[in-house]
Amino acid sequence: MKKLLLPLVLLFTIVFQLPLSASAHSKLETSTPAEGEKVTTDLEAVILTFSTKIESLSTMTLKNGEKEIPLQISVEDDQMTGAITNPLENGNYTVAYKIIGADSHVIEGNYSFSVDRPEQEETPEEGTTDKGTQEKQEDNSEKALDDQEKNEKPNNPSYFAPLTIGLIIIIAIVSFFAFRRKR
């Protein structure tokens, strides 16, 4: 009976781990703006939605040629949002992302879109600011900071596989010494 205990525990653990190892890698499901889209209005954020939950360490960049546009990144469940603080100029943009999926694999990708907004004829005089625009930018930056603080706590069960492997090793060592003493 005792000789069967260790193989049964190992078999149970392997079967228990199978669903985790059979899960598929994360992939980009939807994006706003979409790949190849022509944006004609002010864009407030780039939103990427993935097929599985992603880690808070995931990143994204937005570039117009070689010029990188600053983004305020927030990650929540399967969605990564890059808030844009300044209006984008007309031109072609590339979104590059690097995520860590629920299965702990790093996935990288990119796509392009273009901005073709009509030129604004009226510009505010120097020294004056539009209070509504300024308040909106302050609200967006506060919201992005709140989202970033909230997402600093990793809540992904990526510790499960190493914990199980460690438990198997401990059981094997204890079993080895227990059987060794009885002989």
mmCIF file of C-alpha atoms in Angstrom:
data_model
loop_
_atom_site.group_PDB
_atom_site.id
_atom_site.type_symbol
_atom_site.label_atom_id
_atom_site.label_comp_id
_atom_site.label_asym_id
_atom_site.label_seq_id
_atom_site.Cartn_x
_atom_site.Cartn_y
_atom_site.Cartn_z
ATOM 1 C CA MET A 1 0.000 0.000 0.000
ATOM 2 C CA LYS A 2 2.755 2.461 0.927
ATOM 3 C CA LYS A 3 4.600 1.724 -2.306
ATOM 4 C CA LEU A 4 1.511 2.796 -4.246
ATOM 5 C CA LEU A 5 1.114 6.070 -2.362
ATOM 6 C CA LEU A 6 3.871 8.026 -4.127
ATOM 7 C CA PRO A 7 2.901 6.976 -7.690
ATOM 8 C CA LEU A 8 -0.754 7.788 -6.958
ATOM 9 C CA VAL A 9 0.116 11.230 -5.621
ATOM 10 C CA LEU A 10 2.324 11.911 -8.654
ATOM 11 C CA LEU A 11 -0.367 10.687 -11.064
ATOM 12 C CA PHE A 12 -3.014 12.824 -9.356
ATOM 13 C CA THR A 13 -0.764 15.891 -9.539
ATOM 14 C CA ILE A 14 0.029 15.352 -13.228
ATOM 15 C CA VAL A 15 -3.649 14.919 -14.107
ATOM 16 C CA PHE A 16 -4.484 18.015 -12.050
ATOM 17 C CA GLN A 17 -1.895 20.067 -13.997
ATOM 18 C CA LEU A 18 -3.077 18.945 -17.468
ATOM 19 C CA PRO A 19 -5.760 21.627 -17.924
ATOM 20 C CA LEU A 20 -3.166 24.325 -17.196
ATOM 21 C CA SER A 21 -0.655 23.035 -19.725
ATOM 22 C CA ALA A 22 -3.327 22.503 -22.387
ATOM 23 C CA SER A 23 -4.536 26.102 -22.304
ATOM 24 C CA ALA A 24 -3.842 28.172 -25.393
ATOM 25 C CA HIS A 25 -1.596 31.210 -25.571
ATOM 26 C CA SER A 26 -3.107 34.661 -25.339
ATOM 27 C CA LYS A 27 -3.791 36.442 -28.596
ATOM 28 C CA LEU A 28 -5.110 39.842 -29.580
ATOM 29 C CA GLU A 29 -8.874 39.569 -30.124
ATOM 30 C CA THR A 30 -9.920 43.190 -30.701
ATOM 31 C CA SER A 31 -8.310 46.596 -30.783
ATOM 32 C CA THR A 32 -9.519 50.177 -30.818
ATOM 33 C CA PRO A 33 -8.580 51.615 -33.228
ATOM 34 C CA ALA A 34 -8.569 48.473 -35.359
ATOM 35 C CA GLU A 35 -5.719 47.408 -37.618
ATOM 36 C CA GLY A 36 -5.708 49.535 -40.777
ATOM 37 C CA GLU A 37 -8.431 51.843 -39.456
ATOM 38 C CA LYS A 38 -8.479 55.493 -40.527
ATOM 39 C CA VAL A 39 -9.271 57.612 -37.449
ATOM 40 C CA THR A 40 -10.978 60.929 -38.225
ATOM 41 C CA THR A 41 -11.713 62.147 -34.687
ATOM 42 C CA ASP A 42 -9.638 62.837 -31.590
ATOM 43 C CA LEU A 43 -8.420 59.541 -30.158
ATOM 44 C CA GLU A 44 -8.404 59.366 -26.349
ATOM 45 C CA ALA A 45 -6.998 55.845 -25.893
ATOM 46 C CA VAL A 46 -5.705 52.716 -27.586
ATOM 47 C CA ILE A 47 -7.543 49.679 -26.213
ATOM 48 C CA LEU A 48 -6.331 46.105 -26.749
ATOM 49 C CA THR A 49 -8.439 43.114 -25.704
ATOM 50 C CA PHE A 50 -6.833 39.664 -25.481
ATOM 51 C CA SER A 51 -8.222 36.114 -25.391
ATOM 52 C CA THR A 52 -7.044 35.503 -21.804
ATOM 53 C CA LYS A 53 -6.252 37.505 -18.712
ATOM 54 C CA ILE A 54 -2.918 39.369 -18.947
ATOM 55 C CA GLU A 55 -0.366 40.360 -16.311
ATOM 56 C CA SER A 56 0.009 43.946 -15.101
ATOM 57 C CA LEU A 57 3.632 43.970 -16.357
ATOM 58 C CA SER A 58 2.384 43.996 -19.965
ATOM 59 C CA THR A 59 3.363 47.038 -22.053
ATOM 60 C CA MET A 60 2.471 48.843 -25.257
ATOM 61 C CA THR A 61 4.047 51.652 -27.289
ATOM 62 C CA LEU A 62 2.583 53.993 -29.882
ATOM 63 C CA LYS A 63 4.886 55.416 -32.553
ATOM 64 C CA ASN A 64 4.510 57.872 -35.407
ATOM 65 C CA GLY A 65 7.523 56.898 -37.496
ATOM 66 C CA GLU A 66 10.413 57.010 -35.015
ATOM 67 C CA LYS A 67 8.624 59.406 -32.612
ATOM 68 C CA GLU A 68 7.170 57.593 -29.581
ATOM 69 C CA ILE A 69 3.882 58.976 -28.264
ATOM 70 C CA PRO A 70 3.590 58.864 -24.431
ATOM 71 C CA LEU A 71 0.806 56.618 -23.125
ATOM 72 C CA GLN A 72 -0.573 56.055 -19.644
ATOM 73 C CA ILE A 73 -0.892 52.248 -19.563
ATOM 74 C CA SER A 74 -3.439 50.395 -17.445
ATOM 75 C CA VAL A 75 -4.165 46.661 -17.433
ATOM 76 C CA GLU A 76 -7.392 45.103 -16.199
ATOM 77 C CA ASP A 77 -8.182 41.407 -16.692
ATOM 78 C CA ASP A 78 -7.868 40.771 -20.460
ATOM 79 C CA GLN A 79 -7.697 44.426 -21.523
ATOM 80 C CA MET A 80 -4.800 46.875 -21.818
ATOM 81 C CA THR A 81 -5.538 50.573 -22.283
ATOM 82 C CA GLY A 82 -3.075 53.257 -23.325
ATOM 83 C CA ALA A 83 -4.528 56.687 -22.524
ATOM 84 C CA ILE A 84 -3.330 59.382 -24.925
ATOM 85 C CA THR A 85 -2.647 62.698 -23.212
ATOM 86 C CA ASN A 86 -2.208 64.933 -26.293
ATOM 87 C CA PRO A 87 -4.167 64.888 -29.569
ATOM 88 C CA LEU A 88 -2.475 62.849 -32.294
ATOM 89 C CA GLU A 89 -1.214 64.558 -35.428
ATOM 90 C CA ASN A 90 -2.303 63.293 -38.824
ATOM 91 C CA GLY A 91 -0.158 60.404 -40.012
ATOM 92 C CA ASN A 92 0.519 56.669 -39.712
ATOM 93 C CA TYR A 93 0.905 55.091 -36.276
ATOM 94 C CA THR A 94 2.156 51.712 -35.088
ATOM 95 C CA VAL A 95 1.017 50.054 -31.859
ATOM 96 C CA ALA A 96 3.525 47.525 -30.495
ATOM 97 C CA TYR A 97 2.564 45.391 -27.501
ATOM 98 C CA LYS A 98 4.339 42.894 -25.298
ATOM 99 C CA ILE A 99 2.107 40.983 -22.900
ATOM 100 C CA ILE A 100 2.451 38.219 -20.370
ATOM 101 C CA GLY A 101 -0.543 35.926 -20.714
ATOM 102 C CA ALA A 102 -2.307 33.854 -18.084
ATOM 103 C CA ASP A 103 -0.117 30.906 -19.096
ATOM 104 C CA SER A 104 3.024 33.000 -18.313
ATOM 105 C CA HIS A 105 4.127 33.113 -21.960
ATOM 106 C CA VAL A 106 5.352 36.403 -23.422
ATOM 107 C CA ILE A 107 3.474 37.389 -26.567
ATOM 108 C CA GLU A 108 4.586 40.259 -28.807
ATOM 109 C CA GLY A 109 2.820 41.862 -31.732
ATOM 110 C CA ASN A 110 2.070 45.092 -33.544
ATOM 111 C CA TYR A 111 -0.383 46.672 -35.935
ATOM 112 C CA SER A 112 -0.871 50.013 -37.695
ATOM 113 C CA PHE A 113 -3.601 52.584 -38.116
ATOM 114 C CA SER A 114 -3.728 56.133 -39.480
ATOM 115 C CA VAL A 115 -5.072 59.439 -38.247
ATOM 116 C CA ASP A 116 -6.645 61.794 -40.785
ATOM 117 C CA ARG A 117 -8.486 64.495 -38.868
ATOM 118 C CA PRO A 118 -9.655 67.652 -40.592
ATOM 119 C CA GLU A 119 -7.405 70.568 -39.696
ATOM 120 C CA GLN A 120 -8.861 72.821 -37.017
ATOM 121 C CA GLU A 121 -9.175 76.416 -38.219
ATOM 122 C CA GLU A 122 -9.542 78.106 -34.842
ATOM 123 C CA THR A 123 -6.630 77.906 -32.432
ATOM 124 C CA PRO A 124 -6.662 79.480 -28.975
ATOM 125 C CA GLU A 125 -4.534 82.557 -28.548
ATOM 126 C CA GLU A 126 -1.268 82.188 -26.681
ATOM 127 C CA GLY A 127 -1.650 82.443 -22.932
ATOM 128 C CA THR A 128 -5.296 81.330 -22.939
ATOM 129 C CA THR A 129 -6.494 77.823 -22.282
ATOM 130 C CA ASP A 130 -9.814 76.142 -22.630
ATOM 131 C CA LYS A 131 -10.915 75.292 -19.068
ATOM 132 C CA GLY A 132 -13.038 72.344 -20.219
ATOM 133 C CA THR A 133 -10.116 70.766 -22.068
ATOM 134 C CA GLN A 134 -7.765 71.345 -19.149
ATOM 135 C CA GLU A 135 -10.225 69.807 -16.666
ATOM 136 C CA LYS A 136 -10.786 66.818 -18.972
ATOM 137 C CA GLN A 137 -7.027 66.206 -19.242
ATOM 138 C CA GLU A 138 -6.671 66.410 -15.444
ATOM 139 C CA ASP A 139 -9.560 63.937 -14.977
ATOM 140 C CA ASN A 140 -8.024 61.533 -17.516
ATOM 141 C CA SER A 141 -4.620 61.657 -15.829
ATOM 142 C CA GLU A 142 -6.181 61.082 -12.380
ATOM 143 C CA LYS A 143 -8.194 58.131 -13.720
ATOM 144 C CA ALA A 144 -5.114 56.605 -15.371
ATOM 145 C CA LEU A 145 -3.146 56.947 -12.111
ATOM 146 C CA ASP A 146 -5.976 55.308 -10.144
ATOM 147 C CA ASP A 147 -6.123 52.436 -12.661
ATOM 148 C CA GLN A 148 -2.341 52.023 -12.506
ATOM 149 C CA GLU A 149 -2.368 51.867 -8.680
ATOM 150 C CA LYS A 150 -5.205 49.353 -8.738
ATOM 151 C CA ASN A 151 -3.385 47.114 -11.221
ATOM 152 C CA GLU A 152 -0.098 47.028 -9.303
ATOM 153 C CA LYS A 153 -1.382 44.044 -7.326
ATOM 154 C CA PRO A 154 -0.907 40.887 -9.423
ATOM 155 C CA ASN A 155 -3.946 38.644 -9.096
ATOM 156 C CA ASN A 156 -3.012 35.969 -11.602
ATOM 157 C CA PRO A 157 -2.548 32.395 -10.343
ATOM 158 C CA SER A 158 0.825 32.079 -12.086
ATOM 159 C CA TYR A 159 2.305 30.801 -8.806
ATOM 160 C CA PHE A 160 0.252 27.610 -9.035
ATOM 161 C CA ALA A 161 2.577 25.505 -11.238
ATOM 162 C CA PRO A 162 5.799 26.257 -9.273
ATOM 163 C CA LEU A 163 3.940 25.631 -6.005
ATOM 164 C CA THR A 164 2.718 22.252 -7.244
ATOM 165 C CA ILE A 165 6.180 21.240 -8.464
ATOM 166 C CA GLY A 166 7.684 22.240 -5.116
ATOM 167 C CA LEU A 167 5.041 20.201 -3.322
ATOM 168 C CA ILE A 168 5.848 17.146 -5.472
ATOM 169 C CA ILE A 169 9.556 17.488 -4.687
ATOM 170 C CA ILE A 170 8.861 17.723 -0.949
ATOM 171 C CA ILE A 171 6.578 14.663 -1.070
ATOM 172 C CA ALA A 172 9.211 12.719 -3.030
ATOM 173 C CA ILE A 173 11.970 13.589 -0.523
ATOM 174 C CA VAL A 174 9.826 12.706 2.485
ATOM 175 C CA SER A 175 8.729 9.437 0.844
ATOM 176 C CA PHE A 176 12.321 8.557 -0.029
ATOM 177 C CA PHE A 177 13.517 8.979 3.542
ATOM 178 C CA ALA A 178 10.436 7.217 4.980
ATOM 179 C CA PHE A 179 10.992 4.145 2.790
ATOM 180 C CA ARG A 180 14.730 4.195 3.400
ATOM 181 C CA ARG A 181 14.345 3.999 7.214
ATOM 182 C CA LYS A 182 12.066 0.958 7.078
ATOM 183 C CA ARG A 183 14.585 -1.148 5.101
#
